[in-house]
Structure formats: structure tokens, C-alpha cells
CSV table of C-alpha atoms in Angstrom, one decimal:
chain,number,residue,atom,x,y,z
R,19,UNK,CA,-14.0,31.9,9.7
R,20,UNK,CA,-14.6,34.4,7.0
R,21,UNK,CA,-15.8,31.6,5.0
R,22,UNK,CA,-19.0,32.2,2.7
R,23,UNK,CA,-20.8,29.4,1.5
R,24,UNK,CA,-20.8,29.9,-2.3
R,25,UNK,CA,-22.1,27.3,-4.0
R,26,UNK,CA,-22.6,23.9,-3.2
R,27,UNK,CA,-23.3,20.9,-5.4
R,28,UNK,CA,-24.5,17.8,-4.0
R,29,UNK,CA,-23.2,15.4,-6.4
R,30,UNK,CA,-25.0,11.6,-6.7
R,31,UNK,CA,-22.6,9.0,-7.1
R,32,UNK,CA,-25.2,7.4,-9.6
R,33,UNK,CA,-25.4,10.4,-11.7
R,34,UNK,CA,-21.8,9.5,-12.7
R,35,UNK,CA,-22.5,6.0,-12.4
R,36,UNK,CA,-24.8,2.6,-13.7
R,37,UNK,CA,-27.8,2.0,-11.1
R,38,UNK,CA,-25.5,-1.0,-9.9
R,39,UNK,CA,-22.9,1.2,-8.8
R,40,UNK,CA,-25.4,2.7,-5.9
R,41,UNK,CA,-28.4,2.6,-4.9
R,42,UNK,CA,-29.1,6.4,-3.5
R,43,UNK,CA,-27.8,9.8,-4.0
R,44,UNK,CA,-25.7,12.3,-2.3
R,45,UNK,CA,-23.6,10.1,-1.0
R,46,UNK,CA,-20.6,12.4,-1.9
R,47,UNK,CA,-20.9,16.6,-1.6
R,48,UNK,CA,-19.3,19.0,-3.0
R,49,UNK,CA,-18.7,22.9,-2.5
R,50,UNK,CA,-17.0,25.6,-3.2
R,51,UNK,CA,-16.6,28.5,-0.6
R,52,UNK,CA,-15.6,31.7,-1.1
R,53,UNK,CA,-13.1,32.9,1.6
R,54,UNK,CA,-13.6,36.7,2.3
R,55,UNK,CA,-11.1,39.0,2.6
R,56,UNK,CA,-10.0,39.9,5.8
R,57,UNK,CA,-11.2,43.6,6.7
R,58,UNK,CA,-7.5,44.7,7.6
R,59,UNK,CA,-6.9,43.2,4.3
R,60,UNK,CA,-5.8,45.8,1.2
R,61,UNK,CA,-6.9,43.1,-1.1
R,62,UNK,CA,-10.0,42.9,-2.6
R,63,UNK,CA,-9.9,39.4,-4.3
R,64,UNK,CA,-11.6,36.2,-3.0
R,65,UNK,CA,-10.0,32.9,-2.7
R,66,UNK,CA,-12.6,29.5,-3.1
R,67,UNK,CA,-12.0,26.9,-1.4
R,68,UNK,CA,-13.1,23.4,-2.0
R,69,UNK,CA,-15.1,21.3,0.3
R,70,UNK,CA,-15.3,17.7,-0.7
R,71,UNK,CA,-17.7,15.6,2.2
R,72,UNK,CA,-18.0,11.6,2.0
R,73,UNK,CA,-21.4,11.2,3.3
R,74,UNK,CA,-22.4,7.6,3.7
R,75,UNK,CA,-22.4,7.6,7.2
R,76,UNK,CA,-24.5,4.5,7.7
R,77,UNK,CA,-21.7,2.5,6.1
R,78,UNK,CA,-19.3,4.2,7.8
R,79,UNK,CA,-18.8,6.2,4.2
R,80,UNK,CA,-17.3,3.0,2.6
R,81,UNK,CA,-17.1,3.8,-0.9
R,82,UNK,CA,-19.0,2.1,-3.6
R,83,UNK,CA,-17.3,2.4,-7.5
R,84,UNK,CA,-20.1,5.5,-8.0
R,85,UNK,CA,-18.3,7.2,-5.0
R,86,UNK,CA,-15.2,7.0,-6.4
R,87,UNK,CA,-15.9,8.3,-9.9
R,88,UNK,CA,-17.7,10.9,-8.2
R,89,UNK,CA,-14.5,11.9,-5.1
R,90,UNK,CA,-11.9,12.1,-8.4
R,91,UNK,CA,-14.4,13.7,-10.7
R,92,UNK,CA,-14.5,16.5,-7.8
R,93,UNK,CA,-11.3,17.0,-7.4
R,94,UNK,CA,-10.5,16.8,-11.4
R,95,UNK,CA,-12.8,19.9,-11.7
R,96,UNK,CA,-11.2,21.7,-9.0
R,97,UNK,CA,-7.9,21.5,-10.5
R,98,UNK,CA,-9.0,22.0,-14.6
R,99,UNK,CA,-11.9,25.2,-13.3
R,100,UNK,CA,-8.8,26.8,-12.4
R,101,UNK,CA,-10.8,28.5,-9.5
R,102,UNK,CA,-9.9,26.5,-6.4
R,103,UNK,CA,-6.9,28.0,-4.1
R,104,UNK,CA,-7.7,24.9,-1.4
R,105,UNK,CA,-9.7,22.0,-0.6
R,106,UNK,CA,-10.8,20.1,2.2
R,107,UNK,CA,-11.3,16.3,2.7
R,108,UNK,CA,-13.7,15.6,5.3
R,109,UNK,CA,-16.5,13.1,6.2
R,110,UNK,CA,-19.7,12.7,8.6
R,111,UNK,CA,-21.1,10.5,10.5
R,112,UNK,CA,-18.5,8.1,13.1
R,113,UNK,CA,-15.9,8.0,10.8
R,114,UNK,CA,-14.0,8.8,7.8
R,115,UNK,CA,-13.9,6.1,5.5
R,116,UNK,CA,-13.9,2.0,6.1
R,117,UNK,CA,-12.3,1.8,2.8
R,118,UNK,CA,-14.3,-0.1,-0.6
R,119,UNK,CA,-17.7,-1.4,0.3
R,120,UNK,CA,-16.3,-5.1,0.7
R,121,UNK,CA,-20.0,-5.9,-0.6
R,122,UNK,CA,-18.6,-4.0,-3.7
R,123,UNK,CA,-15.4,-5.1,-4.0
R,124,UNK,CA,-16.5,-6.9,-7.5
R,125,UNK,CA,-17.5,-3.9,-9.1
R,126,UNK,CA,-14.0,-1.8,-8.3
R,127,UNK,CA,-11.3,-4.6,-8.7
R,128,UNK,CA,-13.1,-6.4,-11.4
R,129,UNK,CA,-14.5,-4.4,-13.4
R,130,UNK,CA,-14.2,-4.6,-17.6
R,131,UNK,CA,-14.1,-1.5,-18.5
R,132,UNK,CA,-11.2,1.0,-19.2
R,133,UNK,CA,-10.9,1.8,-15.8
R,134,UNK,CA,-7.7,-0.4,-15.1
R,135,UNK,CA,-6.2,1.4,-17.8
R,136,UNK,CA,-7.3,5.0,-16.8
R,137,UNK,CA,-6.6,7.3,-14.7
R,138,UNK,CA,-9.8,9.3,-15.1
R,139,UNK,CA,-11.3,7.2,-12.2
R,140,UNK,CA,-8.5,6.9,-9.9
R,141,UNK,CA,-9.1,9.4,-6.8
R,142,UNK,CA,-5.4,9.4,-5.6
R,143,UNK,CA,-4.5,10.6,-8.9
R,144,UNK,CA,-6.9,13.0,-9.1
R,145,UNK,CA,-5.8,14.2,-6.2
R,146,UNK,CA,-2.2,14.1,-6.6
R,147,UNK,CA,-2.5,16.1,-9.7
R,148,UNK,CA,-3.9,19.1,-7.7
R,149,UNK,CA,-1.5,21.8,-7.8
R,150,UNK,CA,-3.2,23.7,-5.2
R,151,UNK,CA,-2.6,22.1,-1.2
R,152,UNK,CA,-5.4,19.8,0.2
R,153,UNK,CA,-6.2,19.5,3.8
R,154,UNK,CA,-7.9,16.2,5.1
R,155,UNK,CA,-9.7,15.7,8.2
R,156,UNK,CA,-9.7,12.3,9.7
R,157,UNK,CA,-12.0,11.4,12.3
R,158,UNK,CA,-12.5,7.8,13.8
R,159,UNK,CA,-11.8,4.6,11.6
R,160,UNK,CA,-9.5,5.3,8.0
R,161,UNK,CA,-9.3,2.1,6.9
R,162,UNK,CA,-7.5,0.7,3.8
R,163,UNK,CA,-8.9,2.8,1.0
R,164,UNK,CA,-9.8,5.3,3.7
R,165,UNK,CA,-6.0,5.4,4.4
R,166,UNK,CA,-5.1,5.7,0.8
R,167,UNK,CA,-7.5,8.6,0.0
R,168,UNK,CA,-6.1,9.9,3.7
R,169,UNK,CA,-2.7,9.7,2.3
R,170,UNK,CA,-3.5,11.4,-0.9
R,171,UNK,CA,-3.6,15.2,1.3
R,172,UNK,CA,-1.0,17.5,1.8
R,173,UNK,CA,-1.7,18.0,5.2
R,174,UNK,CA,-3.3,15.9,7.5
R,175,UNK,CA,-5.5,17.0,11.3
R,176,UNK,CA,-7.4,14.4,13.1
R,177,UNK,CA,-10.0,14.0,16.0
R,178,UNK,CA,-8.9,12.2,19.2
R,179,UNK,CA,-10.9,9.2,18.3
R,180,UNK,CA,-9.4,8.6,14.8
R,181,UNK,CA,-7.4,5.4,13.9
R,182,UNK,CA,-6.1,4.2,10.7
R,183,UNK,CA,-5.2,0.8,9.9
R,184,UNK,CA,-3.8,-1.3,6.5
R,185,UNK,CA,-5.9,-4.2,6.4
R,186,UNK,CA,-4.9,-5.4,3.0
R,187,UNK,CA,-3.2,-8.0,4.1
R,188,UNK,CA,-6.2,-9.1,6.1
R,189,UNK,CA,-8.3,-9.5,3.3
R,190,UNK,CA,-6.3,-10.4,0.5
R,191,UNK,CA,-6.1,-7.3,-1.9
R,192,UNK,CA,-3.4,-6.0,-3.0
R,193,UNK,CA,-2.7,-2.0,-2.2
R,194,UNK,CA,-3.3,-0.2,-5.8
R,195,UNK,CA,-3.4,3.8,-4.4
R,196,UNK,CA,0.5,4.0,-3.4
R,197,UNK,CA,-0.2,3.1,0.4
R,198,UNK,CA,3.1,0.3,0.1
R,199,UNK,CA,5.1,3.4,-0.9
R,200,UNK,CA,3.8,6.5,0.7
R,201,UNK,CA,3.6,4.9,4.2
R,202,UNK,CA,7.5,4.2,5.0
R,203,UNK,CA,8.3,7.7,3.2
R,204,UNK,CA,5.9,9.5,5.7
R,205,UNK,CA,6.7,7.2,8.9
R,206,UNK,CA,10.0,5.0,8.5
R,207,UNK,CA,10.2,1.6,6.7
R,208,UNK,CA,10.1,-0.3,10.1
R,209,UNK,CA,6.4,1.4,11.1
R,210,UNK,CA,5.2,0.8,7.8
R,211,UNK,CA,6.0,-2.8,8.0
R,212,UNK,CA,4.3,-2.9,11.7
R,213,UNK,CA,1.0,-0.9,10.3
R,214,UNK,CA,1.0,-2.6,6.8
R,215,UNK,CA,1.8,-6.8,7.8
R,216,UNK,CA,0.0,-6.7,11.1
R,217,UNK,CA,-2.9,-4.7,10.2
R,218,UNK,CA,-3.1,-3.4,13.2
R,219,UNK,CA,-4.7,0.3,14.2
R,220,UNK,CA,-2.7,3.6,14.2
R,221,UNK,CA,-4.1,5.7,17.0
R,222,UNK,CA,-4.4,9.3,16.3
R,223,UNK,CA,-1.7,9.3,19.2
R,224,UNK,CA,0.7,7.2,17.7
R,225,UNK,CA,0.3,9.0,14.1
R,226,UNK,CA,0.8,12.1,15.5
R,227,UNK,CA,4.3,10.6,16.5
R,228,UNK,CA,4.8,8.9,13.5
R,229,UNK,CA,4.1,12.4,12.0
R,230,UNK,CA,1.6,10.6,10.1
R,231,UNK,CA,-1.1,14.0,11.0
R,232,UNK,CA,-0.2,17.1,11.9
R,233,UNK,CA,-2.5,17.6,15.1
R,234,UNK,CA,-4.7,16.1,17.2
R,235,UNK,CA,-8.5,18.0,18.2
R,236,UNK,CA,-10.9,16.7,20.5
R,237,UNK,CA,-13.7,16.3,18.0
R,238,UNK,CA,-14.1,16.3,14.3
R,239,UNK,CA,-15.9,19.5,14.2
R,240,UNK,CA,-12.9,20.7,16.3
R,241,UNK,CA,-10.4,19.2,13.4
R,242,UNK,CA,-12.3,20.8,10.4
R,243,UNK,CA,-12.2,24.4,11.9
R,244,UNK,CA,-8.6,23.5,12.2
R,245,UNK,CA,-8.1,22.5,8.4
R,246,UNK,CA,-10.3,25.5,7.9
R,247,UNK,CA,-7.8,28.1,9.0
R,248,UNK,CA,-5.0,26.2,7.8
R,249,UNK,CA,-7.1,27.0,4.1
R,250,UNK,CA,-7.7,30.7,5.2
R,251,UNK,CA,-3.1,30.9,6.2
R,252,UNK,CA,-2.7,29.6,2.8
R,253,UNK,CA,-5.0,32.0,1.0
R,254,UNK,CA,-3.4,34.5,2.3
R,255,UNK,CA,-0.1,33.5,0.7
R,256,UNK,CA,0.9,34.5,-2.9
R,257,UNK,CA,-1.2,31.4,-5.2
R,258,UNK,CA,1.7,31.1,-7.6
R,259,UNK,CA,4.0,30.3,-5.4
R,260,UNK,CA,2.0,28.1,-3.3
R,261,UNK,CA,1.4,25.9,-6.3
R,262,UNK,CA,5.2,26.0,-7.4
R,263,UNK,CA,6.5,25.2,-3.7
R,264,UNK,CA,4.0,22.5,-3.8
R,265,UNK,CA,5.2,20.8,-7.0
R,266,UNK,CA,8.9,21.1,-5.9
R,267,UNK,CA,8.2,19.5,-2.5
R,268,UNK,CA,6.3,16.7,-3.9
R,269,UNK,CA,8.6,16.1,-7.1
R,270,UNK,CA,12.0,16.5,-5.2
R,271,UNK,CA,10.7,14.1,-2.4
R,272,UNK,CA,11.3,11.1,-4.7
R,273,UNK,CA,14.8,12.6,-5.6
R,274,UNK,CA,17.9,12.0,-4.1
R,275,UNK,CA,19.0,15.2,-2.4
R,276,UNK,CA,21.4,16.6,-5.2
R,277,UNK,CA,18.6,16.0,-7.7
R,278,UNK,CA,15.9,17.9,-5.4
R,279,UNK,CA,18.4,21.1,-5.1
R,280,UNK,CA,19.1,20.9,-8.4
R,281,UNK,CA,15.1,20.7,-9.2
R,282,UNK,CA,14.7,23.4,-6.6
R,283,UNK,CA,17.1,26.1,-7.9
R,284,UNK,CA,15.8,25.7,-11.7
R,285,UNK,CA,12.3,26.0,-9.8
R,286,UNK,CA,13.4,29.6,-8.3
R,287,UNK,CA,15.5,30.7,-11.0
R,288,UNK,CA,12.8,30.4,-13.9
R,289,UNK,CA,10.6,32.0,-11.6
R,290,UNK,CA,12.6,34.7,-10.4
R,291,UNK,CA,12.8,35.9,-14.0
R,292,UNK,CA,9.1,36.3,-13.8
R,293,UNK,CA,9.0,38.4,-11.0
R,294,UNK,CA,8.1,42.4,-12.3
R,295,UNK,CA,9.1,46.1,-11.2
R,296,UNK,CA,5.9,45.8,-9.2
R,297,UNK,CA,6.6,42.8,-7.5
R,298,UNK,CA,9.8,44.3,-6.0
R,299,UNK,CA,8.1,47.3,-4.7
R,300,UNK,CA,5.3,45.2,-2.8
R,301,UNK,CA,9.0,43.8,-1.2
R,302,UNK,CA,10.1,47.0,-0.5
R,303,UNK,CA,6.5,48.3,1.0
R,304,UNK,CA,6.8,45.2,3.3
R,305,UNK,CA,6.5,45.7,7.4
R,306,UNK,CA,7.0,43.2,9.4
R,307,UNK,CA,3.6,42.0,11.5
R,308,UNK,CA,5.3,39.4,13.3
């Protein structure tokens, strides 16, 4: 991949966080790549992409409340620096994410702070806010939260050993990161309810027949080179109108179809007003690679 690692920080949970919140450090990195430009390319310019790696792989990456300051502070930056065209989601170790640390469960559901009442914290909004596409990588358990953040990508490309599974019901706790509502949108109101009030475990198989993922790899390492060049097609794409095509996909999916084409044409039309002399002649330069 013409990927260049440009610069990586490896940020501590507990630098964002109390000592309570974790005990050790780095257990969520972040990067930003530089994506090089193709040498049949005729443009110079470099994309970033953003790299965002759960790395608590002896708990299976379950995420403490410093973890999750730390996954929405990432993606916060990406989208206010301005300087991210695509991100990643991705985790190591033997899976993605077991959801909140249960032994931390206190900390993020009861907590007396602000955070109830903020959305500075919340790592699905964070992430929904991104204008620019994300690209998760799943590999063996997402569960619960680990669904949630799953569900929070654009795009999602698992390994053959990943599985998610809804286990709020199991324990209890009420789903606060819009699982209840993105899940039948995604996969049909009757396989929502099966997932959701059995708890029981989506294979990658079955997902990618729900159309929960959009492929299947053999490996993780496998599924992150795949979410890589799905970043390097989208970089190659105009950035404007990524982000715009984005915004009207995800707005007018909560619309009822005469409100999304509505949406959609004052979209196209207030953007087609922006278009310049030079823009048209790139159009008319155009030949066909296909």
C-alpha cells in the first residue's frame, strides 16, 4: 500500500483520565498516515489517513472510561485538524472489543460528572460527527459496546473468526450508543430482535448475509489491508464530495424517501453552483480507465 507512516501518537488513556480510570498506558494508539500518491498519478497532494488501534489485548481490548475519553478524543481531532481524508478502526490481540470492562462498569454508567450530559465523551458521537468515511475492521468477539463502536463505521470488513453479539439484555444495561436503532436499519427488524433479546452470536458468516459487513478475510491482518485499500479508493476520489455524499446518505437514511430526494437534490444543486470553469475542463479532459 502506498501508505507512509507519518506520525504516530500513542495516546494513554490515563493521560486523559484520573488514575482510577486505568491503570497503564497505551492502551489506545493513534496515527496518522500519509497516503502517497500513486506514480501514474498527476497529482501531487497527499491524503492522511487515520489509524485508531484498541490495544488492550489481554482483556480482550474491553474498554475502561479512560479508553473511551481517549477513542472519541481521537476521532474528535481528526474531524476539527481538518487533515484526515479516512480512518480506520482496528484492534490487536484475539479480538476486537468485549465491550465496557464489566469490572468498570461503575465508573462509565455512574459516573457524577457531566458526562451524562455531554457529548464530548461519547465515542459514537464522535464518530458519527466525522464527515470524512470510517472503515472498521472486526476480528473475533464485538461484543456489546464492541458492537456499538462497530456500528458507529461507515463501512464494515471482518476476519473469518469474528462474531458480534448484543448482550445487553444479558446483563441488565440498557443500550445508550444507538445499537436498539441502528441494528434493524442495517439488518431487518426481525434479526435485530433475534441478535438483540437472545443475545446470541452473529457469525461473520451470517453478518455478511445480514449485510451487517461488507466482506469476509481469512485473518485480521487480511481484513485491515482490505480496509486499507478501501482508504487508498476513497482518496483517490474528489474530498468534497466524499464528505457531502456522506452527509446526504447518512441524513436522508432517517428520511422518508420524498424527504431524502428532496434533501438530495438541494445537496447537488447548492453544490453544483460551486463547481468552477476549471472544474468543467477536468470533465472534459476525462478518459475513461475502466
Amino acid at each position: 500500500f502506498l501508505l507512509q507512516r507519518n506520525r504516530r501518537v500513542a495516546m494513554a488513556a490515563s493521560s486523559s483520565s484520573s488514575s482510577s480510570d486505568d491503570d497503564s498506558s497505551e492502551l489506545v494508539l493513534v496515527e496518522r498516515r500519509t497516503l502517497l500518491s500513486s506514480p501514474s498519478s498527476s497529482s501531487d497532494q497527499k491524503k492522511v489517513v487515520g489509524l485508531v488501534t484498541l490495544n488492550r489485548p489481554s482483556a480482550l481490548n474491553a474498554l475502561t472510561f479512560g479508553m473511551i475519553k481517549t477513542i472519541a478524543g481521537a476521532f474528535r481531532s481528526f474531524e476539527d485538524d481538518g487533515d484526515v481524508s479516512c480512518a480506520v478502526l482496528c484492534a490487536r490481540g484475539k479480538g476486537f472489543c468485549a465491550g465496557v470492562d464489566l469490572k468498570a462498569a461503575s465508573q462509565v454508567f455512574k459516573r457524577r460528572d457531566s458526562y451524562a450530559d455531554s457529548y464530548e465523551f461519547d465515542v459514537v458521537h464522535q464518530m458519527e460527527r466525522c464527515s470524512f468515511p470510517i472503515v472498521g475492521v472486526v476480528h473475533g468477539a464485538a461484543i456489546t459496546a464492541g458492537f456499538e463502536i462497530a456500528l458507529a463505521c461507515d463501512v464494515l470488513v471482518a476476519s473469518e473468526d469474528a462474531f458480534f453479539a448484543d448482550t445487553h439484555c444479558k446483563w441488565g444495561i440498557m443500550p445508550g450508543w444507538g445499537l436498539s436503532q441502528k441494528l434493524p436499519r442495517l439488518v431487518g427488524i426481525n434479526n435485530a430482535r433475534l441478535a438483540s433479546l437472545t443475545s446470541c452470536k452473529v457469525s461473520s458468516g451470517r453478518a455478511l448475509a445480514w449485510g451487517l459487513v461488507q466482506s469476509v478475510h481469512g485473518t485480521r491482518d487480511l481484513a485491515l489491508q482490505e480496509a486499507l485499500r478501501i482508504c487508498q479508493r476513497v482518496c483517490r476520489n474528489d474530498e468534497g464530495t466524499v464528505r457531502a455524499y456522506k452527509s446526504v446518505l447518512n441524513r436522508g437514511y432517517g428520511c422518508t424517501y420524498e424527504e431524502g430526494r428532496e434533501l438530495e437534490r438541494r445537496v447537488a444543486w447548492n453544490a453544483y453552483g460551486e463547481m468552477d470553469p476549471d472544474h468543467f475542463k477536468r470533465l472534459a479532459r476525462f478518459k475513461s480507465k475502466l
